[in-house]
Short mmCIF file of C-alpha atoms in Angstrom, two decimals:
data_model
loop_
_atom_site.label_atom_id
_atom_site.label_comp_id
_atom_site.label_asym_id
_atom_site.label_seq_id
_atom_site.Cartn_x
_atom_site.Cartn_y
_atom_site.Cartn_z
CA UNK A 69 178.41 65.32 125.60
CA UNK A 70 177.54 62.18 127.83
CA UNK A 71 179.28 63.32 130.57
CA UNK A 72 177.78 67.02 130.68
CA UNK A 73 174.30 65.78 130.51
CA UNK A 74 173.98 64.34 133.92
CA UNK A 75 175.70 67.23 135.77
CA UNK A 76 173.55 69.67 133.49
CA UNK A 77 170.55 67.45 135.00
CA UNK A 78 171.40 67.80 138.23
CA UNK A 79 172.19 70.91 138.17
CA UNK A 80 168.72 71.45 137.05
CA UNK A 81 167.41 69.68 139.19
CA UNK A 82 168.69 70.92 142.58
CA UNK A 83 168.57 74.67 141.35
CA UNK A 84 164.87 75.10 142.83
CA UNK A 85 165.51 72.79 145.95
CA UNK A 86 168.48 75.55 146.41
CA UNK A 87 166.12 78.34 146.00
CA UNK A 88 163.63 77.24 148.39
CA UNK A 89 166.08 75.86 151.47
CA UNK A 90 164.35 77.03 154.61
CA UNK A 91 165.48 76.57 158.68
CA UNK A 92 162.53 74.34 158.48
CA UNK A 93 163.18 71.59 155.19
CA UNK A 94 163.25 68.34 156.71
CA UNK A 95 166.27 66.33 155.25
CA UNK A 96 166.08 63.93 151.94
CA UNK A 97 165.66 60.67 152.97
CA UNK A 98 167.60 57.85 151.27
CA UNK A 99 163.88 56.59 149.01
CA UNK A 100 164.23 60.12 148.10
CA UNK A 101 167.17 59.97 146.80
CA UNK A 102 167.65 56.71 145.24
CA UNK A 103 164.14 57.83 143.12
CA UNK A 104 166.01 61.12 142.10
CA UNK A 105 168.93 58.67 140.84
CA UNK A 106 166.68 56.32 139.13
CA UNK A 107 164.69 59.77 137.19
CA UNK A 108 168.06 60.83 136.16
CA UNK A 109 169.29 57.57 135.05
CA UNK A 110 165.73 57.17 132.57
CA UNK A 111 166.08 60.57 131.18
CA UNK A 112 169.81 59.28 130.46
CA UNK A 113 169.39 56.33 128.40
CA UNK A 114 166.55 57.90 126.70
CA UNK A 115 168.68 60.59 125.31
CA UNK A 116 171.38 58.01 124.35
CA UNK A 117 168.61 56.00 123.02
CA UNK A 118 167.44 58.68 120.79
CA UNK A 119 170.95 59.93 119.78
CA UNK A 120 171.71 56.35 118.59
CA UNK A 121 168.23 56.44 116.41
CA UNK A 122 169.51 59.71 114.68
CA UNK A 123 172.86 58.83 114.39
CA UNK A 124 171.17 55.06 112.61
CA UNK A 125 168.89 57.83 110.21
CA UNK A 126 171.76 59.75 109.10
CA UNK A 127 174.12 57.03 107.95
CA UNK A 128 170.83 55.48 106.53
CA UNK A 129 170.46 58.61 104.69
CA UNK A 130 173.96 59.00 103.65
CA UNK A 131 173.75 55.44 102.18
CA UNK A 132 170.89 56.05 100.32
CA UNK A 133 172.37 59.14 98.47
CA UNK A 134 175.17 56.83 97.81
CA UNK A 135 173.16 54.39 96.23
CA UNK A 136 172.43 55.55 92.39
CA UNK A 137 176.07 55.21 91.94
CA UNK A 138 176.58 52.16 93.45
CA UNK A 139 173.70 51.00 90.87
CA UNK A 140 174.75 52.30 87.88
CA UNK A 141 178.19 50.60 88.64
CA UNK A 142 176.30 47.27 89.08
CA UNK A 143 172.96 47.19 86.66
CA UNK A 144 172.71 43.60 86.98
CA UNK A 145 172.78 43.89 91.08
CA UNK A 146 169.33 42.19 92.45
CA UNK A 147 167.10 44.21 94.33
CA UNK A 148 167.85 44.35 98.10
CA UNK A 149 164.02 43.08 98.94
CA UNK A 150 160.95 42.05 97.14
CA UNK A 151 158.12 44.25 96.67
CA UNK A 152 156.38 41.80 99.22
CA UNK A 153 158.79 41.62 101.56
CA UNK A 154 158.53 42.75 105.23
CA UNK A 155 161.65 45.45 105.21
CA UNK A 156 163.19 45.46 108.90
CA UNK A 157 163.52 48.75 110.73
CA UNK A 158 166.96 49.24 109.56
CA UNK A 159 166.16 48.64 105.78
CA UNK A 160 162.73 50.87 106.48
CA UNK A 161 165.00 54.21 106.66
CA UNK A 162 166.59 54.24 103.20
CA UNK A 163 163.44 53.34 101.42
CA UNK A 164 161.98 56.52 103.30
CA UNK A 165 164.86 58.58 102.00
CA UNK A 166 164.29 57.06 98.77
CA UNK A 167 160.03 57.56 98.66
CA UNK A 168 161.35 61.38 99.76
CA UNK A 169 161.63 62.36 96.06
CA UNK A 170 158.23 61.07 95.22
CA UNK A 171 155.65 63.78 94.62
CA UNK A 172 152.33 63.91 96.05
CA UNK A 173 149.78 62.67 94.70
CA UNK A 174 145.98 62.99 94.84
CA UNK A 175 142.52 62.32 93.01
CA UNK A 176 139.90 64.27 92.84
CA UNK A 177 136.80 61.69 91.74
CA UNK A 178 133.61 63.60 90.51
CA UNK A 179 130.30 62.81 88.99
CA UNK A 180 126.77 64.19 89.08
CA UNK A 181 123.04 64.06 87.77
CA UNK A 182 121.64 67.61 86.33
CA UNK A 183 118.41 67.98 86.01
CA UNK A 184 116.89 70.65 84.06
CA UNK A 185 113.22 71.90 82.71
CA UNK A 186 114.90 73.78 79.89
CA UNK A 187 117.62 72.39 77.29
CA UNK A 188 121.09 72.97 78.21
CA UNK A 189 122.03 72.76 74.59
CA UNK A 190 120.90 76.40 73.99
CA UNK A 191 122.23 77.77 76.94
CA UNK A 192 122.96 81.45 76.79
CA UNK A 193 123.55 84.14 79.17
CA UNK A 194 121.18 86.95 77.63
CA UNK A 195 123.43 90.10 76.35
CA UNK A 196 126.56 88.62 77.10
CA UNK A 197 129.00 87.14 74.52
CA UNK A 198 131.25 84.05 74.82
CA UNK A 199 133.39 82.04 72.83
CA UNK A 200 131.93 78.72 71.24
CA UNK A 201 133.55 76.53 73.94
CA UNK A 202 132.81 78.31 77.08
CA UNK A 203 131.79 76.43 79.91
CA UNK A 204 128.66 77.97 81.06
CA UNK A 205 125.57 76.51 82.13
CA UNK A 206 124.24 73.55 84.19
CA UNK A 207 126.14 71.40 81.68
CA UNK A 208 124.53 67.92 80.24
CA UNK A 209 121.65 66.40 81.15
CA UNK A 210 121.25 62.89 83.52
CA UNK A 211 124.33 61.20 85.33
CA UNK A 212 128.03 62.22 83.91
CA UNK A 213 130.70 62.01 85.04
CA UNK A 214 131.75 65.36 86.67
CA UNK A 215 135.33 67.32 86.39
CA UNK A 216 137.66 64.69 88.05
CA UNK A 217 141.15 66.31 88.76
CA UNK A 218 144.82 64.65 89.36
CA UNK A 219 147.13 66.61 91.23
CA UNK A 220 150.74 66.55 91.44
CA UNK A 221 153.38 68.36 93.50
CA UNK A 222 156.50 68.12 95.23
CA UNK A 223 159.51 70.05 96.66
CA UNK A 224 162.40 69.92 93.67
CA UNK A 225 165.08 71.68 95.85
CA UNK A 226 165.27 73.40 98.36
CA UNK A 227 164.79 76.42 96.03
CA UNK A 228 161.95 75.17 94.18
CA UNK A 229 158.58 73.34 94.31
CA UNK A 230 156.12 72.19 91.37
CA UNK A 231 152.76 71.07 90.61
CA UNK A 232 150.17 70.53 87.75
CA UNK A 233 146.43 69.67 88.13
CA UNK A 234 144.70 67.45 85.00
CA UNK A 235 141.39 67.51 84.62
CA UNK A 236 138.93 65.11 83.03
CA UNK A 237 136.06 66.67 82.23
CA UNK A 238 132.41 65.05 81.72
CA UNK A 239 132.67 64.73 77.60
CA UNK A 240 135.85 63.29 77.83
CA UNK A 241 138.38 65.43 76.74
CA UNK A 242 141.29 66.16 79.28
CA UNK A 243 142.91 69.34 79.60
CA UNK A 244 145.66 70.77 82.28
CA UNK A 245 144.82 73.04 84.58
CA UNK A 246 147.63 73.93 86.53
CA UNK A 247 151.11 73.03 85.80
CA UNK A 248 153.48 75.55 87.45
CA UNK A 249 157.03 75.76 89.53
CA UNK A 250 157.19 78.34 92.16
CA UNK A 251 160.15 79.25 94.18
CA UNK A 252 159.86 78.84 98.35
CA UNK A 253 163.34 80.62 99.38
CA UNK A 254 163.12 83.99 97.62
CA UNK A 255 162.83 85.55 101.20
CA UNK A 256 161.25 89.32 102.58
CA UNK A 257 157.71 88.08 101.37
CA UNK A 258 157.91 87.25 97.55
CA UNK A 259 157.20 84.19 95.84
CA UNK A 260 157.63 83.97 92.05
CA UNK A 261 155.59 81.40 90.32
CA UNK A 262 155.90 80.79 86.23
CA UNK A 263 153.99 78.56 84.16
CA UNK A 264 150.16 77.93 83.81
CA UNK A 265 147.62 78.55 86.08
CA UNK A 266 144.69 80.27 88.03
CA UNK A 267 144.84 83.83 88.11
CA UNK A 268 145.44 85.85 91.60
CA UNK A 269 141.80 88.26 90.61
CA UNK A 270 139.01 87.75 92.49
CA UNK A 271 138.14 85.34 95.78
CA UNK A 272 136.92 82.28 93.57
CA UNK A 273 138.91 82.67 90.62
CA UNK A 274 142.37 81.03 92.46
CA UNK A 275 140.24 77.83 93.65
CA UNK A 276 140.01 74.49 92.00
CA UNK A 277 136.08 73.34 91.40
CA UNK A 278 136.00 70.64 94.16
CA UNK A 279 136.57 73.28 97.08
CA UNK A 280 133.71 75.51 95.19
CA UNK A 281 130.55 76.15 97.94
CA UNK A 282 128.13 75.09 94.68
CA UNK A 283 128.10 73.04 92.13
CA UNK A 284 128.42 76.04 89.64
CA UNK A 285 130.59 79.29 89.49
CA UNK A 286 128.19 81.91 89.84
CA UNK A 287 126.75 84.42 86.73
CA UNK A 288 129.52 86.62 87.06
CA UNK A 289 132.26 84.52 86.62
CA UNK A 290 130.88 82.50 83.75
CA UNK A 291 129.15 86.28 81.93
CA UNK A 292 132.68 88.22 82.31
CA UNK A 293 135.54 85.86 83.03
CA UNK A 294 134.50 82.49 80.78
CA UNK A 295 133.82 80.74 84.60
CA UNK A 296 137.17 80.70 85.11
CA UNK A 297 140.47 82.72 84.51
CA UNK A 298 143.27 80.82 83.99
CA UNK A 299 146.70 81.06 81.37
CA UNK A 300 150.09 80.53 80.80
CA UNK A 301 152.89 83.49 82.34
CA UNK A 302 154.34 84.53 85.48
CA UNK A 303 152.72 85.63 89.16
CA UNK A 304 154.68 87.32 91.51
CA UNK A 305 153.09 87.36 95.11
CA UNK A 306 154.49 89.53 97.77
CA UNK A 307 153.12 89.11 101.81
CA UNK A 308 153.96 92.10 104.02
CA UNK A 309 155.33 91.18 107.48
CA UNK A 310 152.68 92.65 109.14
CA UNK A 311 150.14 91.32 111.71
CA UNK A 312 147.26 92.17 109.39
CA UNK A 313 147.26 90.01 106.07
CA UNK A 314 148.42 92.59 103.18
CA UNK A 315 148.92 90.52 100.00
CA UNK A 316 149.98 92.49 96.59
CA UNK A 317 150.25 89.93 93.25
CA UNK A 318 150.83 91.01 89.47
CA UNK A 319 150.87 88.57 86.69
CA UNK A 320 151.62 88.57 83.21
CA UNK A 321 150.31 86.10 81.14
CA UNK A 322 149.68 85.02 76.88
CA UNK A 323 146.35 86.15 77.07
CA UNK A 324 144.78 83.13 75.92
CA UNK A 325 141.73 82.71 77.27
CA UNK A 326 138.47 84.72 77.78
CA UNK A 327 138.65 87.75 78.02
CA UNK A 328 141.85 87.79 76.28
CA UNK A 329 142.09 86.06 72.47
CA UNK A 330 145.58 84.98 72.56
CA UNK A 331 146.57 88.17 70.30
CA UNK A 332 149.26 89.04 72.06
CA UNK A 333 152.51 88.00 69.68
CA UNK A 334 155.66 87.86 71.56
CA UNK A 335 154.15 90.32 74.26
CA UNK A 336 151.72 89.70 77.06
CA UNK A 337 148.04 89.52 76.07
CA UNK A 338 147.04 89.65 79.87
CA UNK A 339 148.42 91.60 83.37
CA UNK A 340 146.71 91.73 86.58
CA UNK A 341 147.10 93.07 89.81
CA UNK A 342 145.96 92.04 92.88
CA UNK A 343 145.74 93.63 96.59
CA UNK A 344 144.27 91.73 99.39
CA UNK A 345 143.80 92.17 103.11
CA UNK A 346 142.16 90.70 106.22
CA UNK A 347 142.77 89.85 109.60
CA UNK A 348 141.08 88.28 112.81
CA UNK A 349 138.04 90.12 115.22
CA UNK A 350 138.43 88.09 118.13
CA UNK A 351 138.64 84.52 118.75
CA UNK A 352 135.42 84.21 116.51
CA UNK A 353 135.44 86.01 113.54
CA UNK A 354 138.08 86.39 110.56
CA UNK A 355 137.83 88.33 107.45
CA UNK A 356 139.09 89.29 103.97
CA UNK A 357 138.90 91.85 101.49
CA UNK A 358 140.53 93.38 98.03
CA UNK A 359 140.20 94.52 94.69
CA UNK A 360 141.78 93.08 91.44
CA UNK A 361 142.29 94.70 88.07
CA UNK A 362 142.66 92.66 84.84
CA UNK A 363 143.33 93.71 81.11
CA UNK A 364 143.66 91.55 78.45
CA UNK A 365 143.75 92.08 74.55
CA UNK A 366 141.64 90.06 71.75
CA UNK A 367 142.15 90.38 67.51
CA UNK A 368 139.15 88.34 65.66
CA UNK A 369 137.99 86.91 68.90
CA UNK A 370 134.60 84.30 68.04
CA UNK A 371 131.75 85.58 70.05
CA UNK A 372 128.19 83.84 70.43
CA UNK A 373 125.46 85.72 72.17
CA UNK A 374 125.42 89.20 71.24
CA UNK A 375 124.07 89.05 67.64
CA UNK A 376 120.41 87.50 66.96
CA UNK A 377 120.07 83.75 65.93
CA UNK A 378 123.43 82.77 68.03
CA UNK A 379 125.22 84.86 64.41
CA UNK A 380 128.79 85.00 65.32
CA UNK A 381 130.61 88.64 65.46
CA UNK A 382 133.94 88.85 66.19
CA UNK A 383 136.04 91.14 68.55
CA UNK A 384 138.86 93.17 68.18
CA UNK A 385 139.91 95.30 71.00
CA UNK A 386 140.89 95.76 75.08
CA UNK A 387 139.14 94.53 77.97
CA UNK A 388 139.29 95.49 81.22
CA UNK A 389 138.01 93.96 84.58
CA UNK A 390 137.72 95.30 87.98
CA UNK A 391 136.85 92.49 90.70
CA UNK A 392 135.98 93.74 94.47
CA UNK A 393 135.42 90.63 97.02
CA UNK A 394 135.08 90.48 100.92
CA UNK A 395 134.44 87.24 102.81
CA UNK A 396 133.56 86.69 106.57
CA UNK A 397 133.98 84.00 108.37
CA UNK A 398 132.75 83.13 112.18
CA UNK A 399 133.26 79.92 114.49
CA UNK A 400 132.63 79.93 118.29
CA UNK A 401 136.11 80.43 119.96
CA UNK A 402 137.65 79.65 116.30
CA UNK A 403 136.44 76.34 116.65
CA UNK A 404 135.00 75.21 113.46
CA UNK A 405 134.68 71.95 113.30
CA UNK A 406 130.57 71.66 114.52
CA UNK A 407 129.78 74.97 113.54
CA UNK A 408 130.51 78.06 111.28
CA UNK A 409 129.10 80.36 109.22
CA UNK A 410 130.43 82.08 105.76
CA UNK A 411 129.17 85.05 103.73
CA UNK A 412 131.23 86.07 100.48
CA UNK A 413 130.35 88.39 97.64
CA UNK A 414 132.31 90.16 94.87
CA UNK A 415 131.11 92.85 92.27
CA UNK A 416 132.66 92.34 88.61
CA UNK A 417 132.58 94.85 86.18
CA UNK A 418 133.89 94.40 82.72
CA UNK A 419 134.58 97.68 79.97
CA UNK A 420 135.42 96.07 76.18
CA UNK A 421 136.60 99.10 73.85
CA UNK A 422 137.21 98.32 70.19
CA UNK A 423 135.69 97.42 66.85
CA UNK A 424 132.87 93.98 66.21
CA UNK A 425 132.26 92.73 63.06
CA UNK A 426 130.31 89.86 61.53
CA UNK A 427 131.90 87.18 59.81
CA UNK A 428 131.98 89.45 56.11
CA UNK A 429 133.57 91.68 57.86
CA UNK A 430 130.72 94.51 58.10
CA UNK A 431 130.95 96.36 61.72
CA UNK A 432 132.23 99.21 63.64
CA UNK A 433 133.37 100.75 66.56
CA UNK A 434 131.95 98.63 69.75
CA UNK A 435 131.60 99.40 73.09
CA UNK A 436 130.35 98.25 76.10
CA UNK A 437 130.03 98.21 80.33
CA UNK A 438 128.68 94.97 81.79
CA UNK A 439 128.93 94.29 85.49
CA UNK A 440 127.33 91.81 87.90
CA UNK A 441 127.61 90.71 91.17
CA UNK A 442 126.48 87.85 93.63
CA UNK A 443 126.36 87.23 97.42
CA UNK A 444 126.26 83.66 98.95
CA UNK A 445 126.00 82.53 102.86
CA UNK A 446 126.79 79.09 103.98
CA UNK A 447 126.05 77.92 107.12
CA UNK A 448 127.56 74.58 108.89
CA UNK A 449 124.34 73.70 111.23
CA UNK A 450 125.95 70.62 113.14
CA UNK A 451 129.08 68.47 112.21
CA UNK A 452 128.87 67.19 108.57
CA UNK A 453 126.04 69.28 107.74
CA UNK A 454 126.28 72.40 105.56
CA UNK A 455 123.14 74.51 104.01
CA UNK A 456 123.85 77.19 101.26
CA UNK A 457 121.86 80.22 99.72
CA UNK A 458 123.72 82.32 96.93
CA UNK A 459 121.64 85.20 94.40
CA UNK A 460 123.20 86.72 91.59
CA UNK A 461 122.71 89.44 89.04
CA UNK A 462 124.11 90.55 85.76
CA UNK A 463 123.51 94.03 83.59
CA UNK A 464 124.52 94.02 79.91
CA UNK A 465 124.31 97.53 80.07
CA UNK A 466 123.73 99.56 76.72
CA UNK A 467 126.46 98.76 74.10
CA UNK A 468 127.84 101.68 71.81
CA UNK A 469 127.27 100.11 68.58
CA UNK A 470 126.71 102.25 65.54
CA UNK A 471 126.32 99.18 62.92
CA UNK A 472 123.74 97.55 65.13
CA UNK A 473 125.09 94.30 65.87
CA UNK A 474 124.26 93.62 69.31
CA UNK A 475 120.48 92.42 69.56
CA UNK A 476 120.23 93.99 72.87
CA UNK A 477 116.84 94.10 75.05
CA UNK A 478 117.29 95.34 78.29
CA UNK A 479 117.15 92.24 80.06
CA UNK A 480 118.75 91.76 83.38
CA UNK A 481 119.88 88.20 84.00
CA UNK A 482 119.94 86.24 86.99
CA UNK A 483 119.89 83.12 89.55
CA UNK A 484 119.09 81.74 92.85
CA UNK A 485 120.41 78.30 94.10
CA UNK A 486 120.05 76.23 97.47
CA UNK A 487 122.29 73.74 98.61
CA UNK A 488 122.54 71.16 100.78
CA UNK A 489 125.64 69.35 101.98
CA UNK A 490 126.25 66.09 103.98
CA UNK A 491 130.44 65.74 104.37
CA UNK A 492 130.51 61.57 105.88
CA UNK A 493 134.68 62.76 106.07
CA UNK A 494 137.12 65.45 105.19
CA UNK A 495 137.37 63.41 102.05
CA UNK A 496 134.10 62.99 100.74
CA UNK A 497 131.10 65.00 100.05
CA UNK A 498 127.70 64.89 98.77
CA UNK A 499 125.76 67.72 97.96
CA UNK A 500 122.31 68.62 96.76
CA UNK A 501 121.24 71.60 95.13
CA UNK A 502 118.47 73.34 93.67
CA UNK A 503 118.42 76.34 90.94
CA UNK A 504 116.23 78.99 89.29
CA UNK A 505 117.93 80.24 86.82
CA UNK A 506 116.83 83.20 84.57
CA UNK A 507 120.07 83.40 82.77
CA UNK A 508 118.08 83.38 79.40
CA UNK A 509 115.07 85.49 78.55
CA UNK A 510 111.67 83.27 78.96
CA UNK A 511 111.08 80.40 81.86
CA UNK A 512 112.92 80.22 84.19
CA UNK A 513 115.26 77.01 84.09
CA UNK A 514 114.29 74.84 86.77
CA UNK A 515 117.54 72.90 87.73
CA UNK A 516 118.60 69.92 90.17
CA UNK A 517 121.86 68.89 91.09
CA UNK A 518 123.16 65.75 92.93
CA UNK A 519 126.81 65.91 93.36
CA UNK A 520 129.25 63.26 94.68
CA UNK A 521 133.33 64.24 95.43
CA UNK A 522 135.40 62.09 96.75
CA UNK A 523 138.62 62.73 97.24
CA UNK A 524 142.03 60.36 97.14
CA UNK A 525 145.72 60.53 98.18
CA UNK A 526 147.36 63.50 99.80
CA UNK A 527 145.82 66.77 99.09
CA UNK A 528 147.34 70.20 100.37
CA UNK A 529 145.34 72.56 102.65
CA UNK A 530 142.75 75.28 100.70
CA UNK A 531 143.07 78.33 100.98
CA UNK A 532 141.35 81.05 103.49
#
């Protein structure tokens, strides 16, 4: 190989001086030539350099993947080098290979102080009904500590990659999130993921809190998907190879969670599907669009809200969701990093068919069509800098409900927030925001936000 790569050079080399030979080309003087010999030469012991350098990290990595056995032959063996001790470049190579199967690790730190001229405590979203531990609402009053997430992943084979997201949320309990293995070598488009995790529906449903544009999920999400949609089954994802983005997904999951009320036996409480497209207009402007379908099933399912005096009824039936979202985004030339501008909005609408009863048992046939829908802009002024506006609606609609459960009054809930955002680095943020929110019938609830994320470790890219 050694001996092809200076005549290969050469031959390079004196290819266009060939081309070009006029009457007229004055002859290569001896400087000339020498400096053509010296060029050659560098590019020469540079490639022999670097051939020696990967020839060093293969055996380095071939030692390494000998090295368990050696071990386990020898458990009393000493460690090659202390935890504090400078490694040379040779020994630096098999502690890479060795760090390799280390996963990735990152922390999400959150905290914030809510402000509010109403209680939290009797939060309720007026017409709506949600299980005893849903998550909606400004949350508690004063400084807490906000929903802090740890995030692991890693490559397993090359056939397989995994990761789970724990959360820590501000009354201490802990709960996981995500925990999932996907496949990355399926090939023609699919990937297969199976385990738990946040549902394909929607624009906001697949993102963690910390990349939210608010502090909050809007009305929507909280009124007709519990804030977030997330459970235990399998997602298959298929991309077309086409210019424009054309993404189909289906799931199947337990049907744990709100909507669904884990009901579901040995067959799947929940199934989704998912189509998505977008593309680019320009060098400026990039958008997305699509429309997701959910059904899940409930038996005895705890709800709070629709009955007077917070009386629990309980829900026995189908459910079925259809989401429609769009998002736009624009940055001079693509060029985002001083300036850009997002709108996003999505329309929800949610149909429950089957029977509510109170806790004797007394009830009927129930049903219902709620829907709701919010748009948001946000707006990246100068670098760091990002301002916010987002309004959103909800309509209970009018329930069929013969026994006269539902203590339903017409009222049409809703909410207008305003952020502001100073981002000192990719990693950190802190973000202001205010919040009239006419969730409930009566005042409005007058709420501040100061929000702090900060964010540790390696952390993969978000998504569009």
């Amino acid at each position: 190989m050694n001996s092809l790569l200076p005549a290969a050079l050469v031959a390079a080399l004196a290819a266009p001086a060939a081309a070009q030979t006029a009457p007229a080309t004055p002859a290569v003087n001896a400087a000339d030539l020498q400096a053509l010999r010296d060029e050659i030469q560098t590019l020469r012991n540079a490639y022999e350099a670097r051939l020696q350098a990967l020839e060093q990290r293969l055996q380095a990595a071939e030692s390494a993947a000998r090295a368990p056995a050696a071990v386990a032959a020898t458990p009393s063996a000493a460690p090659a080098t202390a935890p504090d001790t400078v490694q040379t470049a040779s020994s630096a190579a098999p502690a890479a290979a060795a760090n390799a199967f280390n996963p990735a690790i990152s922390l999400i730190l959150a905290g914030q102080y809510t402000r509010t001229s109403r209680d939290p405590e009797g939060y309720r979203i007026a017409g709506f009904g949600l299980p005893p531990d849903a998550e909606a609402g400004p949350g508690p009053r004063g400084l807490n500590l906000g929903e802090s997430e740890l995030r692991f992943s890693a490559s397993i084979d090359p056939w397989l990659r995994g990761a789970a997201a724990l959360a820590l949320h501000p009354d201490n309990e802990f709960s996981v999130e995500e925990a999932f293995v996907e496949t990355t070598a399926l090939g023609r488009g699919f990937t297969l993921r199976a385990g738990r995790f946040f549902s394909n529906v929607g624009y906001l449903n697949p993102q963690h809190a910390h990349t939210w544009d608010f502090v909050d999920n809007p009305l929507p999400y909280q009124a007709l998907l519990g804030t977030q949609l997330g459970d235990d089954g399998l997602q298959l994802r298929w991309i077309a190879p086409t210019d424009q983005l054309l993404e189909l997904s289906a799931e199947v999951g337990r049907g744990a969670g709100f909507p669904g009320g884990d009901s579901a036996g040995n067959g799947a409480g929940l199934r989704t599907f998912s189509v998505h497209t977008g593309g680019d207009i320009g060098d400026s402007h990039s958008w997305r669009a699509g429309v997701s379908v959910l059904q899940a099933r409930a038996s005895g399912q705890e709800l709070i809200g629709l009955a007077a005096d917070d009386t629990s009824t309980f829900f026995t039936g189908r459910t079925r969701v259809w989401i429609a979202d769009a998002v736009w985004k624009w940055a001079p030339e693509g060029n985002a990093t001083r300036t850009h501008f997002k709108l996003q909005g999505e329309v929800l609408q949610a149909r429950r068919s089957g029977t509510l009863a109170l806790e004797d048992g007394s009830g009927g046939d129930y049903r219902a069509t709620q829907s709701g829908w919010y748009v948001q802009g946000v707006y990246q002024f100068m670098p760091r800098w990002r301002v916010g506006l987002r309004t959103e609606r909800l309509d209970a609609g009018t329930p069929h409900d013969p026994a006269g459960l539902v203590a339903g009054s017409g009222f049409k809930p809703r909410k207008h927030a305003l952020m502001l955002e100073f981002n000192p680095s990719e990693f950190s943020r802190v973000r202001l925001q205010l919040a009239q929110d006419r969730a409930r019938e009566g005042a409005a609830d007058r709420q501040f936000f100061i929000q702090y994320q900060m964010s540790l470790g390696a952390h993969g890219a978000h998504a569009y």
